[in-house]
Coordinates of C-alpha atoms in Angstrom, one line a residue:
M29 CA 0.0 0.0 0.0
T30 CA 1.5 3.4 -1.1
L31 CA 1.4 6.7 0.6
W32 CA -1.9 8.6 0.2
N33 CA -3.4 5.4 -1.2
G34 CA -1.6 5.8 -4.5
S35 CA -3.0 9.3 -5.3
Y36 CA -1.4 12.8 -5.2
P37 CA -2.2 14.9 -2.1
F38 CA -4.0 18.3 -2.3
Y39 CA -5.7 17.4 -5.6
P40 CA -9.4 16.5 -5.8
G41 CA -10.6 13.6 -7.9
A42 CA -11.6 13.9 -11.6
N43 CA -14.9 15.7 -12.2
A44 CA -17.6 13.3 -13.3
C45 CA -18.7 14.1 -16.9
F46 CA -22.4 14.3 -17.4
P47 CA -23.3 12.3 -20.5
F48 CA -25.1 15.1 -22.3
D49 CA -25.9 18.8 -22.2
T50 CA -29.1 19.2 -20.1
T51 CA -30.0 22.6 -21.7
R52 CA -29.9 21.1 -25.2
A53 CA -31.8 18.1 -24.0
V54 CA -34.6 20.3 -22.6
I55 CA -35.0 22.4 -25.8
I56 CA -35.0 19.3 -28.0
T57 CA -37.6 17.6 -25.8
V58 CA -39.9 20.6 -25.9
F59 CA -39.8 20.9 -29.7
L60 CA -40.2 17.2 -30.2
S61 CA -43.2 17.2 -27.9
M62 CA -44.7 20.0 -30.0
L63 CA -44.1 18.0 -33.1
A64 CA -45.7 14.9 -31.6
T65 CA -48.7 17.0 -30.5
F66 CA -49.3 18.4 -34.0
I67 CA -48.8 15.0 -35.7
I68 CA -51.7 13.7 -33.6
I69 CA -54.0 16.2 -35.2
L70 CA -52.5 15.6 -38.7
P71 CA -55.2 13.0 -39.8
G72 CA -57.9 15.7 -39.3
I73 CA -56.5 17.6 -42.3
R74 CA -57.9 16.5 -45.7
G75 CA -56.4 16.3 -49.1
K76 CA -53.1 17.7 -50.3
G77 CA -53.1 20.3 -47.6
R78 CA -52.0 17.6 -45.1
L79 CA -48.6 17.2 -46.8
F80 CA -48.0 20.9 -47.1
W81 CA -49.1 21.5 -43.5
F82 CA -46.7 18.8 -42.3
L83 CA -43.8 20.2 -44.3
R84 CA -44.4 23.7 -43.0
L85 CA -44.6 22.3 -39.4
V86 CA -41.4 20.4 -39.6
M87 CA -39.4 23.2 -41.2
G88 CA -40.8 25.8 -38.8
L89 CA -40.0 23.8 -35.7
F90 CA -36.6 22.9 -37.1
V91 CA -35.6 26.5 -37.6
G92 CA -36.8 27.5 -34.2
A93 CA -35.1 24.6 -32.4
V94 CA -31.8 25.2 -34.1
V95 CA -31.8 29.0 -33.5
L96 CA -32.6 28.5 -29.8
T97 CA -30.3 25.5 -29.2
I98 CA -27.1 26.9 -30.8
Q99 CA -27.1 29.7 -28.2
F100 CA -26.0 27.2 -25.6
T101 CA -23.9 24.8 -27.7
R102 CA -20.1 24.7 -27.1
D103 CA -18.9 23.4 -30.5
W104 CA -18.8 26.5 -32.7
E105 CA -15.1 25.9 -33.0
T106 CA -13.4 22.6 -32.1
G107 CA -10.0 21.0 -32.0
R108 CA -8.5 17.7 -30.7
V109 CA -5.0 16.3 -30.4
Q110 CA -3.5 13.2 -28.9
A111 CA -0.3 13.7 -27.0
N112 CA 2.1 12.4 -24.3
T113 CA 2.3 15.2 -21.7
S114 CA 2.9 15.8 -18.0
Y115 CA -0.3 15.3 -15.9
K116 CA 0.0 17.6 -13.0
S117 CA 2.3 20.1 -11.3
F118 CA 5.0 18.8 -8.9
S119 CA 4.8 15.4 -10.7
S120 CA 7.0 13.8 -13.3
A121 CA 4.3 11.4 -14.5
V122 CA 3.7 11.4 -18.2
V123 CA 0.3 10.3 -19.6
N124 CA -1.1 9.6 -23.0
V125 CA -4.3 11.7 -23.4
D126 CA -6.8 13.2 -25.8
I127 CA -7.0 16.9 -25.4
G128 CA -10.1 18.6 -26.8
L129 CA -10.9 22.3 -27.2
H130 CA -14.6 23.4 -27.7
I131 CA -15.3 27.1 -28.2
G132 CA -18.9 28.4 -27.9
L133 CA -20.5 31.8 -27.7
E134 CA -20.3 31.9 -23.9
G135 CA -16.9 30.3 -23.2
V136 CA -14.7 27.3 -23.8
N137 CA -14.8 23.7 -22.8
I138 CA -11.6 21.8 -22.4
T139 CA -11.7 18.0 -22.3
L140 CA -9.0 15.6 -21.2
K141 CA -9.4 11.9 -21.5
G142 CA -6.7 9.3 -21.0
N143 CA -5.7 6.5 -23.3
P144 CA -6.6 4.3 -21.5
V145 CA -8.8 6.2 -19.0
N146 CA -7.2 4.7 -15.9
Q147 CA -3.6 5.7 -15.6
I148 CA -1.2 6.3 -12.7
N149 CA -4.0 5.1 -10.4
E150 CA -6.4 7.8 -11.5
T151 CA -9.4 8.1 -13.8
I152 CA -8.4 10.7 -16.4
N153 CA -11.7 12.0 -17.7
Y154 CA -12.2 15.8 -17.4
N155 CA -14.6 18.3 -18.9
E156 CA -14.0 21.8 -17.7
H157 CA -16.0 24.9 -18.7
F158 CA -14.5 28.4 -18.5
S159 CA -17.2 31.1 -19.2
W160 CA -16.8 34.7 -20.5
S161 CA -20.5 35.6 -20.5
F162 CA -21.8 38.9 -19.0
D163 CA -22.3 37.4 -15.5
S164 CA -19.0 35.5 -15.4
N165 CA -15.4 36.3 -15.1
Y166 CA -13.1 34.1 -17.2
D167 CA -9.9 35.0 -15.2
R168 CA -11.6 34.1 -12.0
S169 CA -12.7 30.8 -13.4
Y170 CA -9.1 30.1 -14.4
S171 CA -7.9 31.1 -10.9
E172 CA -10.3 28.7 -9.4
G173 CA -9.0 26.0 -11.7
L174 CA -5.5 26.7 -10.4
E175 CA -6.7 26.4 -6.8
K176 CA -8.5 23.1 -7.5
G177 CA -5.3 21.7 -9.0
L178 CA -6.7 20.8 -12.4
P179 CA -4.4 18.8 -14.7
S180 CA -1.6 20.8 -16.4
P181 CA -2.9 20.3 -20.0
I182 CA -6.3 21.9 -19.1
L183 CA -4.7 24.8 -17.4
Y184 CA -2.2 25.3 -20.2
V185 CA -5.0 25.5 -22.8
A186 CA -7.2 27.7 -20.6
E187 CA -4.4 30.1 -20.0
K188 CA -4.3 31.0 -23.7
F189 CA -7.7 32.6 -23.4
T190 CA -7.2 34.7 -20.3
S191 CA -7.2 38.5 -20.6
Q192 CA -3.6 38.7 -19.4
S193 CA -2.4 36.1 -22.0
P194 CA 0.1 37.4 -24.7
C195 CA -2.1 35.6 -27.2
A196 CA -4.7 38.5 -26.9
V197 CA -7.7 36.5 -28.1
H198 CA -9.9 36.8 -25.0
R199 CA -11.4 40.1 -26.0
Q200 CA -12.1 39.1 -29.6
Y201 CA -13.8 35.9 -28.7
R202 CA -15.8 37.5 -25.9
I203 CA -17.1 40.4 -27.9
S204 CA -17.8 38.3 -31.1
G205 CA -19.7 35.8 -28.9
H206 CA -21.8 38.5 -27.3
Y207 CA -22.7 40.0 -30.7
A208 CA -23.4 36.6 -32.3
S209 CA -25.7 35.7 -29.3
A210 CA -27.6 39.0 -29.5
T211 CA -28.3 38.6 -33.3
L212 CA -29.4 35.0 -32.8
W213 CA -31.9 36.1 -30.1
L214 CA -33.2 38.7 -32.6
A215 CA -33.5 35.9 -35.2
F216 CA -35.5 33.8 -32.8
C217 CA -37.9 36.7 -32.3
T218 CA -38.3 37.3 -36.0
W219 CA -38.9 33.6 -36.5
L220 CA -41.8 33.8 -34.0
I221 CA -43.2 36.8 -35.8
S222 CA -43.0 35.0 -39.2
I223 CA -44.9 32.0 -37.7
L224 CA -47.5 34.4 -36.4
L225 CA -47.9 36.1 -39.8
F226 CA -48.2 32.9 -41.7
S227 CA -50.9 31.6 -39.2
M228 CA -52.8 34.9 -39.9
S229 CA -52.5 34.3 -43.7
I230 CA -50.3 37.4 -44.1
L231 CA -48.0 35.5 -46.4
L232 CA -45.9 38.3 -48.0
H233 CA -44.9 39.9 -44.7
G234 CA -44.2 36.4 -43.4
G235 CA -41.8 36.0 -46.2
Y236 CA -40.1 39.3 -45.4
M237 CA -39.7 38.2 -41.8
L238 CA -38.1 34.9 -42.9
L239 CA -35.6 37.0 -45.0
L240 CA -34.9 39.1 -41.9
T241 CA -34.4 35.9 -39.9
A242 CA -31.9 34.6 -42.4
T243 CA -30.0 37.9 -42.5
L244 CA -29.6 37.9 -38.7
I245 CA -28.5 34.3 -38.6
L246 CA -25.9 34.9 -41.3
F247 CA -24.7 38.0 -39.5
S248 CA -24.1 36.0 -36.3
L249 CA -21.8 33.7 -38.4
L250 CA -20.0 36.8 -39.6
F251 CA -19.4 38.0 -36.1
F252 CA -18.0 34.7 -35.0
F253 CA -15.9 34.4 -38.2
T254 CA -14.1 37.7 -37.3
A255 CA -12.9 36.2 -34.1
R256 CA -12.0 32.9 -35.7
N257 CA -9.6 34.7 -38.1
T258 CA -7.6 36.5 -35.5
P259 CA -4.0 35.4 -35.1
K260 CA -3.6 32.7 -32.4
C261 CA -0.8 31.5 -30.3
P262 CA 0.3 27.9 -31.0
I263 CA -1.0 25.4 -28.5
Q264 CA 1.9 23.0 -28.5
F265 CA 2.2 19.6 -26.7
G266 CA 5.7 18.4 -27.5
P267 CA 5.9 17.7 -31.3
V268 CA 2.1 18.0 -31.9
S269 CA -0.1 21.1 -31.7
L270 CA -3.8 21.6 -31.0
K271 CA -5.5 23.2 -34.0
T272 CA -9.1 24.2 -34.3
D273 CA -11.7 24.5 -37.1
F274 CA -15.3 25.4 -37.4
G275 CA -17.5 22.9 -35.5
E276 CA -21.0 21.4 -36.0
S277 CA -22.9 24.4 -34.5
F278 CA -21.3 26.7 -37.1
W279 CA -22.2 24.6 -40.1
L280 CA -25.7 23.9 -38.7
T281 CA -26.3 27.6 -38.3
L282 CA -25.1 28.2 -41.8
V283 CA -27.5 25.6 -43.2
T284 CA -30.4 27.0 -41.2
G285 CA -29.7 30.6 -42.4
L286 CA -29.6 29.4 -46.1
L287 CA -32.8 27.5 -45.5
C288 CA -34.6 30.6 -44.2
L289 CA -33.2 32.6 -47.1
L290 CA -34.5 30.1 -49.7
L291 CA -37.9 29.8 -48.0
G292 CA -38.3 33.6 -47.7
L293 CA -37.4 34.2 -51.3
G294 CA -39.7 31.4 -52.4
V295 CA -42.7 32.9 -50.6
I296 CA -42.0 36.4 -52.0
I297 CA -41.5 35.1 -55.6
L298 CA -44.6 32.9 -55.5
N299 CA -46.6 35.7 -54.1
S300 CA -45.7 38.0 -57.1
M301 CA -45.7 35.3 -59.9
E302 CA -48.0 32.4 -58.8
P303 CA -50.2 33.6 -55.9
E304 CA -52.7 30.8 -56.4
K305 CA -50.0 28.2 -55.9
L306 CA -48.9 30.0 -52.8
K307 CA -52.4 30.0 -51.5
L308 CA -52.7 26.3 -52.3
I309 CA -49.5 25.6 -50.3
F310 CA -50.9 27.4 -47.3
N311 CA -54.4 25.9 -47.7
L312 CA -56.0 29.2 -48.5
D313 CA -57.7 28.3 -51.8
K314 CA -61.2 28.1 -50.4
K315 CA -62.9 30.4 -52.9
K316 CA -62.3 27.8 -55.6
G317 CA -64.0 25.1 -53.6
A318 CA -67.0 27.3 -53.0
E319 CA -67.4 28.0 -56.8
E320 CA -67.2 24.3 -57.6
V321 CA -70.2 23.7 -55.3
W322 CA -72.3 26.3 -57.2
D323 CA -71.2 25.1 -60.6
K324 CA -71.7 21.4 -60.0
P325 CA -74.7 20.2 -62.0
C326 CA -77.3 18.2 -60.1
L327 CA -79.9 15.9 -61.7
L328 CA -83.0 14.5 -60.0
A329 CA -82.1 11.1 -61.2
E330 CA -79.1 11.1 -59.0
P331 CA -79.6 9.4 -55.6
N332 CA -77.8 12.1 -53.6
C333 CA -79.7 15.0 -55.3
S334 CA -82.9 16.5 -54.0
V335 CA -85.4 19.1 -55.3
Q336 CA -84.0 21.6 -53.0
D337 CA -80.5 21.2 -54.6
V338 CA -82.1 21.7 -58.1
L339 CA -83.9 24.8 -57.1
M340 CA -80.8 26.3 -55.4
V341 CA -79.1 29.0 -57.5
P342 CA -76.3 31.4 -56.8
P343 CA -77.4 34.6 -55.1
G344 CA -76.0 36.7 -58.0
E345 CA -78.3 35.0 -60.5
L346 CA -81.6 35.6 -58.6
F347 CA -84.1 37.7 -60.6
E348 CA -87.8 38.6 -60.2
V349 CA -90.3 36.3 -62.0
T350 CA -93.9 37.4 -62.8
A351 CA -96.5 34.6 -62.7
T352 CA -99.6 34.7 -65.0
Q353 CA -102.7 32.8 -64.1
L354 CA -103.9 30.5 -66.8

């Protein structure tokens, strides 16, 4: 039996990694519940309108869920490297680990996982978040990490994003993240307004709001892109370096913005060139159905036709008749 039971003194154990992001799980659950609720009433819609209504529902919920979820994701920019590096201060132990860097709009996540996970009598599986949002202090979070005695690779990467670091990337990422988050909240509001306008059959203005939503989403990408292109200090672990690239949230945001752009342009173009088709897509072609009822011929020989149906004429064709007694 070794001193301190085989572990290093003054250092707490590894933080347990939760299997998924609870905020993202809640948002996805809410939107999936809404989708399931609307699917239940789907059989009550007749004809071709059922397909168009379902497509509008899926695309509308998809855009809303993406715009809301990407506010809290932490993979706008990601990088990963496998390296042999020292584990903690005051120790000469070298471990083989996977080091991951995940940059979001509100901060960075740094992951550290051993290969294998159990090395030097410890479980190496860390996932640490350092926030730079309005109500947080990144430098204080970094200082707390030093006090807790986090592994050296995590502290080394986190130090690159402090305000006192010679890399000078903290301010760029923090400001671009705030502006990108603000424009995405505005995009979520304009998405809600477009859904309201479409439900009120104000199709042209709904298309304009979709275009505004697309513009705001693409501007959020532009804000984050400016920080991504700032010169960075190399994050070196011996002969290998940790390099980052755009992550899943960035590309998902781009796809959503282009989708809103195409849908908004499609509504505006159809409204100016083929308004009847646009009304058909939104199940607004009711006048045509009423005219078909008036124009449909009815014969007394038909089993579903009555004398009342034969004598029924459109109100516009009513005229005065003078009867003469024979």
